[in-house]
Short mmCIF file of C-alpha atoms and ligand atoms in Angstrom, two decimals:
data_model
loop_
_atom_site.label_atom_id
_atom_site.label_comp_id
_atom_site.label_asym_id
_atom_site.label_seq_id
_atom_site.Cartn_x
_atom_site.Cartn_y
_atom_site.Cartn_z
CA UNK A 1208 -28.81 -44.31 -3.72
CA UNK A 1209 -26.00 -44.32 -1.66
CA UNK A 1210 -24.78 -41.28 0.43
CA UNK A 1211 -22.28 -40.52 2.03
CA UNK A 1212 -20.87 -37.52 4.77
CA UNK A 1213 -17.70 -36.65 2.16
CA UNK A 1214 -18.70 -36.18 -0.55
CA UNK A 1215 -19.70 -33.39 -3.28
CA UNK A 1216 -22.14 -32.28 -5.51
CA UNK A 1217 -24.13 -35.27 -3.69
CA UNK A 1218 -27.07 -33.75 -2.20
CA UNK A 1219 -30.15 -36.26 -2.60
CA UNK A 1220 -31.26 -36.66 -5.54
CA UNK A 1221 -35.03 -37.65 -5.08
CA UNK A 1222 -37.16 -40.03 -7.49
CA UNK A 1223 -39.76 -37.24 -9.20
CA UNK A 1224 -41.17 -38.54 -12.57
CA UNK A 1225 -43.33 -35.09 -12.28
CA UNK A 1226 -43.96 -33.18 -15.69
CA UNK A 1227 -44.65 -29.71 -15.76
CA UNK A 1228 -46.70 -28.52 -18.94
CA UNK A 1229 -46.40 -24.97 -19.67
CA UNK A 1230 -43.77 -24.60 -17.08
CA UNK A 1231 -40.60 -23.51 -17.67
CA UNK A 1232 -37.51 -23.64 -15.00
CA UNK A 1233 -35.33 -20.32 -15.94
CA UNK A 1234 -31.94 -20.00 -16.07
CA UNK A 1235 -28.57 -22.51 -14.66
CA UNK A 1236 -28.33 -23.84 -18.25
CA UNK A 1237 -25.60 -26.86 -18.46
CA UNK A 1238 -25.96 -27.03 -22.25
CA UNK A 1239 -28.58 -28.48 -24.74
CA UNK A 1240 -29.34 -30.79 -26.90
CA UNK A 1241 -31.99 -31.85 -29.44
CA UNK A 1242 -35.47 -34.18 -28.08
CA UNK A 1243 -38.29 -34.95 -30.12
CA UNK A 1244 -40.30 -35.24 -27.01
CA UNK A 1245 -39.96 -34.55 -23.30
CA UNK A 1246 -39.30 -38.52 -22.47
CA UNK A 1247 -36.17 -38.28 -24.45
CA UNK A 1248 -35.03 -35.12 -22.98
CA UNK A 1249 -35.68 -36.35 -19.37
CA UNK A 1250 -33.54 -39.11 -20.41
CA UNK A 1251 -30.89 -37.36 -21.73
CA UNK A 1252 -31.12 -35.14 -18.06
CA UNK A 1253 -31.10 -38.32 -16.46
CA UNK A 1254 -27.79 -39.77 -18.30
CA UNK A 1255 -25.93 -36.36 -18.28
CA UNK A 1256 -23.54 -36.20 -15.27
CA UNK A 1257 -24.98 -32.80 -13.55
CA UNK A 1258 -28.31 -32.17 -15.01
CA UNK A 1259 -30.74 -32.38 -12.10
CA UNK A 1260 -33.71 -30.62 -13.89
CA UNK A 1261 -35.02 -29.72 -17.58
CA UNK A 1262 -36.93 -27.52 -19.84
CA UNK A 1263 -38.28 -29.05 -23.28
CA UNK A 1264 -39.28 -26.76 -25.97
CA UNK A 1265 -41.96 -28.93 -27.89
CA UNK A 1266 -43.00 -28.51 -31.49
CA UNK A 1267 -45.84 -26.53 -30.58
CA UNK A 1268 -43.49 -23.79 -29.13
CA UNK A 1269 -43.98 -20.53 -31.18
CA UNK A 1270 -41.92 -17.95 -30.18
CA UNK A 1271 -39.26 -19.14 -32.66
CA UNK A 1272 -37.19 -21.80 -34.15
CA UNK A 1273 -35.98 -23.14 -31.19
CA UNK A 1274 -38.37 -26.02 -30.87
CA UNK A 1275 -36.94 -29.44 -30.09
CA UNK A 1276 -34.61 -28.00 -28.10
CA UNK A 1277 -34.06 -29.65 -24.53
CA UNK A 1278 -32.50 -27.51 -21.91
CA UNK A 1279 -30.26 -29.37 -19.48
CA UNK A 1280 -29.61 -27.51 -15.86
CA UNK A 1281 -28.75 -27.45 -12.59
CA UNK A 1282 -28.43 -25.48 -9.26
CA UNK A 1283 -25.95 -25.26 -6.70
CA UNK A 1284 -28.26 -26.26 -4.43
CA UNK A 1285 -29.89 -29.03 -6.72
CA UNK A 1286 -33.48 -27.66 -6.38
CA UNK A 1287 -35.39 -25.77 -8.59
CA UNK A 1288 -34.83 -22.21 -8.06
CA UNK A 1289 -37.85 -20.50 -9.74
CA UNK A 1290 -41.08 -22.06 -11.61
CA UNK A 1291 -42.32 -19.36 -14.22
CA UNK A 1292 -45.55 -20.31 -16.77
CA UNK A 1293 -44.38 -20.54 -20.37
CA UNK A 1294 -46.63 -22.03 -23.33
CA UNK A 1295 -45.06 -24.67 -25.35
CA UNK A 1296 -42.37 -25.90 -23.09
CA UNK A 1297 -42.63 -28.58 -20.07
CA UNK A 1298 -40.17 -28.91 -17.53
CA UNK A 1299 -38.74 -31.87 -15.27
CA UNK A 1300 -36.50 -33.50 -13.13
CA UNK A 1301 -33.09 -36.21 -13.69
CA UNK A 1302 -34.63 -39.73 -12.95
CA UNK A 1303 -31.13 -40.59 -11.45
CA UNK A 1304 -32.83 -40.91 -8.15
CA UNK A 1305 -35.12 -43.77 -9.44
CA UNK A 1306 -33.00 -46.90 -10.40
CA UNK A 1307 -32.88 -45.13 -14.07
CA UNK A 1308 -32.79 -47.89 -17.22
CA UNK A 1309 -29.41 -46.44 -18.49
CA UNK A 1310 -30.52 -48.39 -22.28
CA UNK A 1311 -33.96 -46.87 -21.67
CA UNK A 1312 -36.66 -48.14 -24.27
CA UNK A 1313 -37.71 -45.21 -27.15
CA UNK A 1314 -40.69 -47.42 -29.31
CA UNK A 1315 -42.30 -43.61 -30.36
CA UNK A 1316 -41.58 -43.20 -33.73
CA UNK A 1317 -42.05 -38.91 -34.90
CA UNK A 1318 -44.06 -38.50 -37.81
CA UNK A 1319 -43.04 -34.84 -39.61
CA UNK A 1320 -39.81 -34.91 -37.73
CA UNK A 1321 -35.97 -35.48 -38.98
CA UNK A 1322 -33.16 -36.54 -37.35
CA UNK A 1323 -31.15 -34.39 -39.14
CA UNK A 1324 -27.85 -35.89 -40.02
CA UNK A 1325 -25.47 -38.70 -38.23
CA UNK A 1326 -26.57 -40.93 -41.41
CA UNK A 1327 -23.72 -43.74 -41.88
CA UNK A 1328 -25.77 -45.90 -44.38
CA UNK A 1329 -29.44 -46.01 -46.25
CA UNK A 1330 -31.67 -48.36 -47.94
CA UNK A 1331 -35.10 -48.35 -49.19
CA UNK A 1332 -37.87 -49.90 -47.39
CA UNK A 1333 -42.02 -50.02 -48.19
CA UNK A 1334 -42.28 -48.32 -44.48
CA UNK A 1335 -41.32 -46.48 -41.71
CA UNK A 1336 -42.22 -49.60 -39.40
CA UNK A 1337 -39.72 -51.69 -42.17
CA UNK A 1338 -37.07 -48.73 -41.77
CA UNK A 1339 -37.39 -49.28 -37.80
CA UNK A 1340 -36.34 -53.26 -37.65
CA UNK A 1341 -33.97 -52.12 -39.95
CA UNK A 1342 -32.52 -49.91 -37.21
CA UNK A 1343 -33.17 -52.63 -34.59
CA UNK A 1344 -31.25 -55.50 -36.42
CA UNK A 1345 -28.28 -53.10 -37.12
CA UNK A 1346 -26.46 -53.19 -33.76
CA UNK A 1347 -24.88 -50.07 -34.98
CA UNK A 1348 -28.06 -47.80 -35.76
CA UNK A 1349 -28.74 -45.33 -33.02
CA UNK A 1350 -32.05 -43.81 -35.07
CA UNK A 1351 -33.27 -43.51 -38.03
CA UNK A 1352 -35.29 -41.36 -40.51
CA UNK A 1353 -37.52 -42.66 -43.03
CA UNK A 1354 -39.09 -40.75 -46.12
CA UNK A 1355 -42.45 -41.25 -47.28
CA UNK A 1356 -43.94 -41.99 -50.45
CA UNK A 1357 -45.09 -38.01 -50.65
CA UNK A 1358 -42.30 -36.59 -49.84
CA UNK A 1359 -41.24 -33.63 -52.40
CA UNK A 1360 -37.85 -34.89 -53.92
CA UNK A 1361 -39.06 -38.44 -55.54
CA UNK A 1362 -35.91 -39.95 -55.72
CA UNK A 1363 -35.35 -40.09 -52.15
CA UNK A 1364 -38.95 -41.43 -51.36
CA UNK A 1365 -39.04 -44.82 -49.18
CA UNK A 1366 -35.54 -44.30 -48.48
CA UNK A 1367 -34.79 -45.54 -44.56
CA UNK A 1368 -31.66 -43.52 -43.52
CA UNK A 1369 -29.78 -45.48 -40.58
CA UNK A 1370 -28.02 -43.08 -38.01
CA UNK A 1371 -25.51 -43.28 -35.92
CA UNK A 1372 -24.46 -41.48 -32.02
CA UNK A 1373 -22.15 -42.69 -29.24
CA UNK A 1374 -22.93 -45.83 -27.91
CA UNK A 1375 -20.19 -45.98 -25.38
CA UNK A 1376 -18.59 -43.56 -23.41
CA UNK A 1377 -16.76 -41.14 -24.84
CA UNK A 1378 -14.64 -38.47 -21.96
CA UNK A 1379 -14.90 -34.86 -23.14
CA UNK A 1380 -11.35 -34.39 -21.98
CA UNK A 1381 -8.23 -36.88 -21.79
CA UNK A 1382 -5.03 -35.44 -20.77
CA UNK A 1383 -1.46 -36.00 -18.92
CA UNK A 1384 -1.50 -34.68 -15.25
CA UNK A 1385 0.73 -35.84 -12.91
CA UNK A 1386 -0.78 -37.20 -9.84
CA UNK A 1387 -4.42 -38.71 -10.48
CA UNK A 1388 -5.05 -42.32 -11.43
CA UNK A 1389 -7.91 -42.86 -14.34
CA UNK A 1390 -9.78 -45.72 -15.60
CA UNK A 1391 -13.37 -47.03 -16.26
CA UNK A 1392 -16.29 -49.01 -14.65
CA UNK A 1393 -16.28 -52.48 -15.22
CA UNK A 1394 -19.75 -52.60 -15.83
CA UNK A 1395 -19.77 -50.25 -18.94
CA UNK A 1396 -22.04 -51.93 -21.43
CA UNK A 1397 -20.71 -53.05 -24.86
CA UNK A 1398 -22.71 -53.89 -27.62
CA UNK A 1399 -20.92 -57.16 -27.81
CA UNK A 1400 -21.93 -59.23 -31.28
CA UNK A 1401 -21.25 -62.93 -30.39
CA UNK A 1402 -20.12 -65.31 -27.95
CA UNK A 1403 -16.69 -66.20 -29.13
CA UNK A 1404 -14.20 -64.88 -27.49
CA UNK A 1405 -11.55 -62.84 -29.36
CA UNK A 1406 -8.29 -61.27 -28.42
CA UNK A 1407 -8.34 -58.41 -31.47
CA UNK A 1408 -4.80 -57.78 -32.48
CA UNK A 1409 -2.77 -54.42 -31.87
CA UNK A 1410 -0.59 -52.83 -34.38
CA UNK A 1411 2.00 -50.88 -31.57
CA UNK A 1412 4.61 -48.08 -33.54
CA UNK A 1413 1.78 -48.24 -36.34
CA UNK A 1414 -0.17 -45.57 -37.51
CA UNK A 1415 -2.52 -44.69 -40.37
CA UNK A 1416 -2.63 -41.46 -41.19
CA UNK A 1417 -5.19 -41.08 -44.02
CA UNK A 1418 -8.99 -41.67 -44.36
CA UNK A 1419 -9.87 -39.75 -40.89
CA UNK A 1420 -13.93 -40.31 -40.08
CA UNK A 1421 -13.64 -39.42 -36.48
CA UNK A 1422 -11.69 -38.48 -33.87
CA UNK A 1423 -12.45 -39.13 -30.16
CA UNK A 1424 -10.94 -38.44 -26.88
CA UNK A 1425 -9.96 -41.87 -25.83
CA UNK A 1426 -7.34 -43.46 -22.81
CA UNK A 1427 -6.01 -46.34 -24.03
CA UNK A 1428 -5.76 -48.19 -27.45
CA UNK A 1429 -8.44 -50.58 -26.55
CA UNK A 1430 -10.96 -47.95 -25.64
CA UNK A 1431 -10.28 -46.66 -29.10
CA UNK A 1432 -10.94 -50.20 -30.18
CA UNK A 1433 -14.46 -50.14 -28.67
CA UNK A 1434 -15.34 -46.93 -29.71
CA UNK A 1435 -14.48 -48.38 -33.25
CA UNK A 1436 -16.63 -51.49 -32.87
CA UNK A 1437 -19.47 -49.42 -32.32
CA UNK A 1438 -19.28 -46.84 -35.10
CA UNK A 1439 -20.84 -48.72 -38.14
CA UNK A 1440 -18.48 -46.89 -40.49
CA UNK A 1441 -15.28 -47.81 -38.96
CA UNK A 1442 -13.02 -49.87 -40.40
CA UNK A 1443 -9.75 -49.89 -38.62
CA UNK A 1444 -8.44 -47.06 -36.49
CA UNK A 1445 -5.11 -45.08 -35.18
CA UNK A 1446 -4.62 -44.30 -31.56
CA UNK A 1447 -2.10 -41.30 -30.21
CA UNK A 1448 -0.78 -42.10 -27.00
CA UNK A 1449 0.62 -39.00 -26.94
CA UNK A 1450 -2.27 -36.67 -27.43
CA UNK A 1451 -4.81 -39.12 -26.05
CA UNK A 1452 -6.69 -39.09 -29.36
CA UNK A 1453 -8.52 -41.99 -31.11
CA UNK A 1454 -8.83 -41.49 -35.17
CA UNK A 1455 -11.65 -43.45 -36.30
CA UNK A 1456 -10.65 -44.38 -40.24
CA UNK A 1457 -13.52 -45.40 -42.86
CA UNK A 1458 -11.83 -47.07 -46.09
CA UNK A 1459 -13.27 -50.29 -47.52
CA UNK A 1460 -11.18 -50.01 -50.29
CA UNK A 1461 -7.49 -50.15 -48.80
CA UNK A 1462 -5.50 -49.39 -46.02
CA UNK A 1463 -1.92 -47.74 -45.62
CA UNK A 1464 0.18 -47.18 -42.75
CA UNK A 1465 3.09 -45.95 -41.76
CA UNK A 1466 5.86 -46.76 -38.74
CA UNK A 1467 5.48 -43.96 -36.04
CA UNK A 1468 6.28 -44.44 -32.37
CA UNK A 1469 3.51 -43.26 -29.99
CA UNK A 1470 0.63 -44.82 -32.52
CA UNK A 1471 -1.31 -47.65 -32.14
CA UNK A 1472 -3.47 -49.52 -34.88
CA UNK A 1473 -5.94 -51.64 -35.24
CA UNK A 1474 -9.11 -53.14 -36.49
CA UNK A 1475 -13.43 -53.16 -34.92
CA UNK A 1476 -14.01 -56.47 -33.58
CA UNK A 1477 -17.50 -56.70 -34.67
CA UNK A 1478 -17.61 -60.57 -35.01
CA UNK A 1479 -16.76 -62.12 -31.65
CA UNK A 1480 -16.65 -61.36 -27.85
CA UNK A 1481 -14.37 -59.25 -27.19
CA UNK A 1482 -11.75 -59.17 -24.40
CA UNK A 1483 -12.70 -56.36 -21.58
CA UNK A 1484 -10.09 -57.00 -19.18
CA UNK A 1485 -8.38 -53.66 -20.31
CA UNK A 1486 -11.12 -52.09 -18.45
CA UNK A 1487 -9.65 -52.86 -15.08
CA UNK A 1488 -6.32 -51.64 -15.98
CA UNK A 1489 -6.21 -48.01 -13.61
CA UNK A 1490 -3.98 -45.71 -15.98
CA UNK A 1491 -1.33 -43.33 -14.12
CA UNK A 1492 -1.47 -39.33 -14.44
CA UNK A 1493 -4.13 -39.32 -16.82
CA UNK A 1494 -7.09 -37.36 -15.99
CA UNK A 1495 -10.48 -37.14 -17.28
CA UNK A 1496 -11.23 -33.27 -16.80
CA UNK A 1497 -14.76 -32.70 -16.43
CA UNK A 1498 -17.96 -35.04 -16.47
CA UNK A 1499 -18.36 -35.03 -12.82
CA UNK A 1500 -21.22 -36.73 -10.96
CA UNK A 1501 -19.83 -36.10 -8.18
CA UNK A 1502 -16.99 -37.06 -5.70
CA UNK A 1503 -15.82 -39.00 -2.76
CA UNK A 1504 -13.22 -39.20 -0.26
CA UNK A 1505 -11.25 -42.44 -0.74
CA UNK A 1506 -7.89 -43.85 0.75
CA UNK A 1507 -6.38 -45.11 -2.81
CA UNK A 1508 -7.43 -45.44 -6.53
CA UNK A 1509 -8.48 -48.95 -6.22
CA UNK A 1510 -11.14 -47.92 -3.54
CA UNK A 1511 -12.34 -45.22 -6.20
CA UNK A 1512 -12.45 -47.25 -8.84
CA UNK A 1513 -14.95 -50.06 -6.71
CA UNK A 1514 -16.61 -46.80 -5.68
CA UNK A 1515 -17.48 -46.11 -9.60
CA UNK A 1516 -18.16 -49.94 -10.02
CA UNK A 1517 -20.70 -49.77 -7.48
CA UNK A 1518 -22.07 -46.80 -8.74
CA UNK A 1519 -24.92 -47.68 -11.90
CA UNK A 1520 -24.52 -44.49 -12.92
CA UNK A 1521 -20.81 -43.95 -13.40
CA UNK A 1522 -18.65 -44.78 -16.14
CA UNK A 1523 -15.67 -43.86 -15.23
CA UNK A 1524 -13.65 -42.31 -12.72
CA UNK A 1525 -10.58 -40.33 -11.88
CA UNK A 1526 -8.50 -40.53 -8.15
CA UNK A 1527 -6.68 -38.02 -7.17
CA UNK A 1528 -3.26 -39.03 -4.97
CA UNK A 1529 -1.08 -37.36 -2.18
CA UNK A 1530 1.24 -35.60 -4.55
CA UNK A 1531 -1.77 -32.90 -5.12
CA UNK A 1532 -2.57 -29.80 -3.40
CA UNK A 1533 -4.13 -30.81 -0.13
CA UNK A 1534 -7.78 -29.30 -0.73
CA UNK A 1535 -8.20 -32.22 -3.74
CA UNK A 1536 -6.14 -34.80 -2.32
CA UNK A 1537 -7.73 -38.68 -1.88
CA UNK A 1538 -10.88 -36.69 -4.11
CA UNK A 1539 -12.47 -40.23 -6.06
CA UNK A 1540 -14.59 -38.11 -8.82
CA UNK A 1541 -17.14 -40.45 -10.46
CA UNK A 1542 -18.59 -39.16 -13.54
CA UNK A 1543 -20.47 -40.36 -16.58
CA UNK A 1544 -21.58 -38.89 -20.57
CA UNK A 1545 -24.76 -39.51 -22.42
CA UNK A 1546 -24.25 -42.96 -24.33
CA UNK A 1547 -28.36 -43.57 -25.27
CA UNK A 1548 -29.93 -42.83 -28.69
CA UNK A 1549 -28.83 -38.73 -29.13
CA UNK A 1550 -29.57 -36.81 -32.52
CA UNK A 1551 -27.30 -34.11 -33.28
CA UNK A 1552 -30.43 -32.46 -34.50
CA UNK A 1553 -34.10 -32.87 -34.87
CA UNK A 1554 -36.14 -30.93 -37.34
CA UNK A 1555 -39.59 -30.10 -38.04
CA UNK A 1556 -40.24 -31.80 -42.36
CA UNK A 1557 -43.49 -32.88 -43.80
CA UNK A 1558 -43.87 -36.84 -44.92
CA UNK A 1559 -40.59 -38.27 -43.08
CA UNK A 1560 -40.89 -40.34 -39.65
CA UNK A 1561 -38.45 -40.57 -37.13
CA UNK A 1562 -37.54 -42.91 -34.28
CA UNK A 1563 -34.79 -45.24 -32.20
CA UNK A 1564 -34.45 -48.93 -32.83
CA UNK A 1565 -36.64 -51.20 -30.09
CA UNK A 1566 -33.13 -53.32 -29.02
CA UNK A 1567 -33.68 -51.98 -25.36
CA UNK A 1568 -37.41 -52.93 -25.52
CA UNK A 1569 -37.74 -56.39 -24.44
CA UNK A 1570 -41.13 -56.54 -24.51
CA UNK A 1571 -41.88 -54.24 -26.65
CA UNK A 1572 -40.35 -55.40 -29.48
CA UNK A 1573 -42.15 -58.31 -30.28
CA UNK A 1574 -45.32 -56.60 -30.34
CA UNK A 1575 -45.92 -55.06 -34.39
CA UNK A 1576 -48.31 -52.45 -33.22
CA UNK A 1577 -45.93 -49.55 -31.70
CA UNK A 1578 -46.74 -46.20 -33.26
CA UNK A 1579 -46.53 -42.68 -31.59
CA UNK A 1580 -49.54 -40.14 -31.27
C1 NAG B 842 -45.93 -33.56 -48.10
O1 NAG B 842 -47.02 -34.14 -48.75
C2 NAG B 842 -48.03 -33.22 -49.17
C3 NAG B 842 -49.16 -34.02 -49.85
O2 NAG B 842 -49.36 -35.26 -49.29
C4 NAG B 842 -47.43 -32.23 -50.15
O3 NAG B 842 -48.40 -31.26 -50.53
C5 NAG B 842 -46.22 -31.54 -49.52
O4 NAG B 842 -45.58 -30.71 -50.47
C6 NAG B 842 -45.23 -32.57 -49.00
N1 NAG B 842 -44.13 -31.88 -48.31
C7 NAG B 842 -42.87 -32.31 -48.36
C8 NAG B 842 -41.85 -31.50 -47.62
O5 NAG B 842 -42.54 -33.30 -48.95
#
C-alpha cells in the first residue's frame, strides 16, 4: 500500500485475515448485501470502496430471518469502535490491506441454499457438480443454483439455473458537472472471449427504444458496450449521452430502431478481442458521485488518472480542476464497486445447491473433488 501525506479517507489499512465467531461489530452500517458464508462477505468488504470491517449473519443465526445477511461498515476513524458477543454472527476486517485477489476463487458450493433470482438461462444436468462446469464454461454465469432430484415441485428437479451479476464496473452515479475530469483504470479486467481483435461498430443518432432488460449508469457508449458483452442476455443496446444511461435490450427475435440525436447503438462483442483504448479517453465535466476509496492531491487529471492506474484497487476515478471551490480543488478521488460473484439474494431451501463457477480457480479447477462442508 501506498500512502501518502494528502490524502483522505487513507488511514492504513492493515492486512488482518482475523475472524471473529460470535462477535458482532455494532453499528456504522454502509449497506448490505447477501453471503452464503463469511469468505464471501469478507470479499465483498474487501471489493466495496469504504467497507473496512464486517458482520455476517450465518444460517445458524436465530433471532430472525435475517440470516445470510452480510453487514458492510466503517468508522471515521477506520477501527473498530466496539466488539459486543452475539451468537450466530462472525465479524471481520476488508483484506484491502493484503494484496487482495480482486477475481477471488469461490470452489464452496451451498447445499440447502438458493441464490434467489438473477437467472438469465437454465438447463438440466444429472448434478450439482455438472450444473457447476456449466457455470464455469459460460463466461457469462456469475452463480448458479441447482435442484435436486428430491426437490418438491418434480418438474423442476435436475434443473441447473445459470445466474448472472455485474462483472464489470458499474458507477452508482454518472452525471454532468462542470469542472471535474472522469474516466477509468486501464487495468479494469474484461472478460475478453478470443484473441482476434475487433473494432465493434457504433450506431451514432440511433436508438432502440423497445425490449429494455437493463439499464445501467454508464460514461461513454463503449462502456455501455462492455457492460453488454458481459450480460449473457444482451443482445444489442442503446446509450443516452444525455442522461448518461446505458439500456441493455434482450430480443433474439428482431430489432427496431429509430433516428434520435443524443443515442448511441450497438451490438455485445462476445466473439473477438475487443478494442479498450476508449478506456484512456479522460471525459470532461462528468462526474462519478460517490464510490470513493479515497482521494489525493494531484496537479492535473492525467496525474489522477496514473494515480488510479497504479492503484489495484481502483476502477475508476474522477479529478477535480481549478474552476471548483477551493476546499476540493486538484482532489484525484479514486474509487471502485463490487464486480465479483454477488447474489441479489440467498435463501435458506431444502434439496437445491448453490455455488460460483471455478474460472478464477486456477488450480482448483482441475481438481473434480471440490465440495463444501
Ligand atoms: C426435500 O427432500 C425431503 C426428502 O428427501 C422431502 O421430505 C422434503 O419435502 C424436500 N423439501 C423440498 C423443499 O423439496
Amino acid at each position: 500500500m501506498v500512502l501518502l501525506s494528502l490524502c483522505g479517507l487513507c488511514l492504513t489499512q492493515d492486512c488482518n485475515k482475523q475472524l471473529l465467531e460470535d462477535v458482532d461489530f455494532p453499528g456504522m452500517d454502509i449497506t448490505f448485501q447477501y453471503s452464503p458464508d463469511v469468505y464471501h462477505c469478507q470479499q465483498l468488504c474487501t471489493q466495496h470502496p469504504s467497507c473496512r470491517f464486517f458482520t455476517f449473519l450465518r444460517s445458524d443465526w436465530t433471532r430472525d430471518e435475517s440470516y445470510f445477511k452480510c453487514y458492510l461498515k466503517t468508522t471515521d476513524s477506520g477501527e473498530v469502535a466496539a466488539e459486543n458477543p452475539l451468537n450466530g454472527v462472525t465479524s471481520g476486517f476488508s483484506l484491502k490491506g493484503c494484496t487482495p485477489e480482486l477475481q477471488p476463487c469461490l470452489p464452496k458450493v451451498y447445499p440447502n441454499v438458493d441464490f434467489f433470482g438473477a437467472d438469465y438461462t437454465a438447463l438440466f444436468t444429472a448434478d450439482h457438480e455438472e450444473c457447476q462446469r456449466a457455470c464455469t464454461q459460460d463466461p457469462g454465469c456469475q452463480f448458479f443454483t441447482f435442484v435436486h432430484e428430491d426437490f418438491v415441485t418434480e418438474s423442476i428437479r435436475f434443473k441447473c439455473h445459470l445466474k448472472y451479476s455485474p462483472s464489470i464496473p458499474v458507477p452508482p452515479i454518472v452525471e454532468k458537472e462542470p469542472g471535474v475530469v472522469s474516466g477509468f483504470s486501464q487495468n479494469i479486467q474484461f472478460p475478453q472471449q478470443s484473441t482476434e481483435a475487433c473494432e465493434g461498430k457504433l450506431f451514432p443518432a440511433i436508438s432502440i427504444p423497445h425490449n429494455n432488460l437493463k439499464t445501467y449508469p454508464a460514461l461513454c457508449p463503449e462502456h455501455c458496450r462492455a457492460l453488454c458483452s458481459a450480460h449473457p442476455s444482451c443482445t444489442y443496446f442503446s446509450y443516452d449521452s444525455n442522461e448518461f444511461k446505458c439500456h441493455l435490450k434482450n430480443n433474439r427475435e428482431k430489432m427496431e430502431t429509430i433516428s434520435e440525436e443524443g443515442f448511441t447503438s450497438g451490438f455485445p462483442a462476445r466473439f473477438c478481442w475487443l478494442d479498450e483504448n476508449w478506456l484512456k479517453v479522460a471525459h470532461k465535466d462528468v462526474d462519478f458521485q460517490g464510490s470513493d476509496i479515497r482521494f489525493e492531491v494531484t496537479d492535473d487529471a492525467v496525474s489522477c488518472q496514473r494515480k488510479c492506474n497504479e492503484d489495484p484497487i481502483c476502477q475508476f476515478y474522477t479529478y477535480v480542476t481549478e474552476t471548483h471551490p477551493p476546499e476540493y480543488r486538484r482532489h484525484c478521488y479514486l474509487k471502485r464497486t463490487i464486480t465479483m460473484p454477488a447474489p441479489s439474494n440467498v435463501k435458506k431451501l431444502n434439496n437445491v445447491t448453490s455455488g460460483f463457477p471455478l474460472r478464477s480457480c486456477v488450480n482448483i479447477a482441475t481438481h473434480p473433488k471440490v465440495s463444501s462442508i
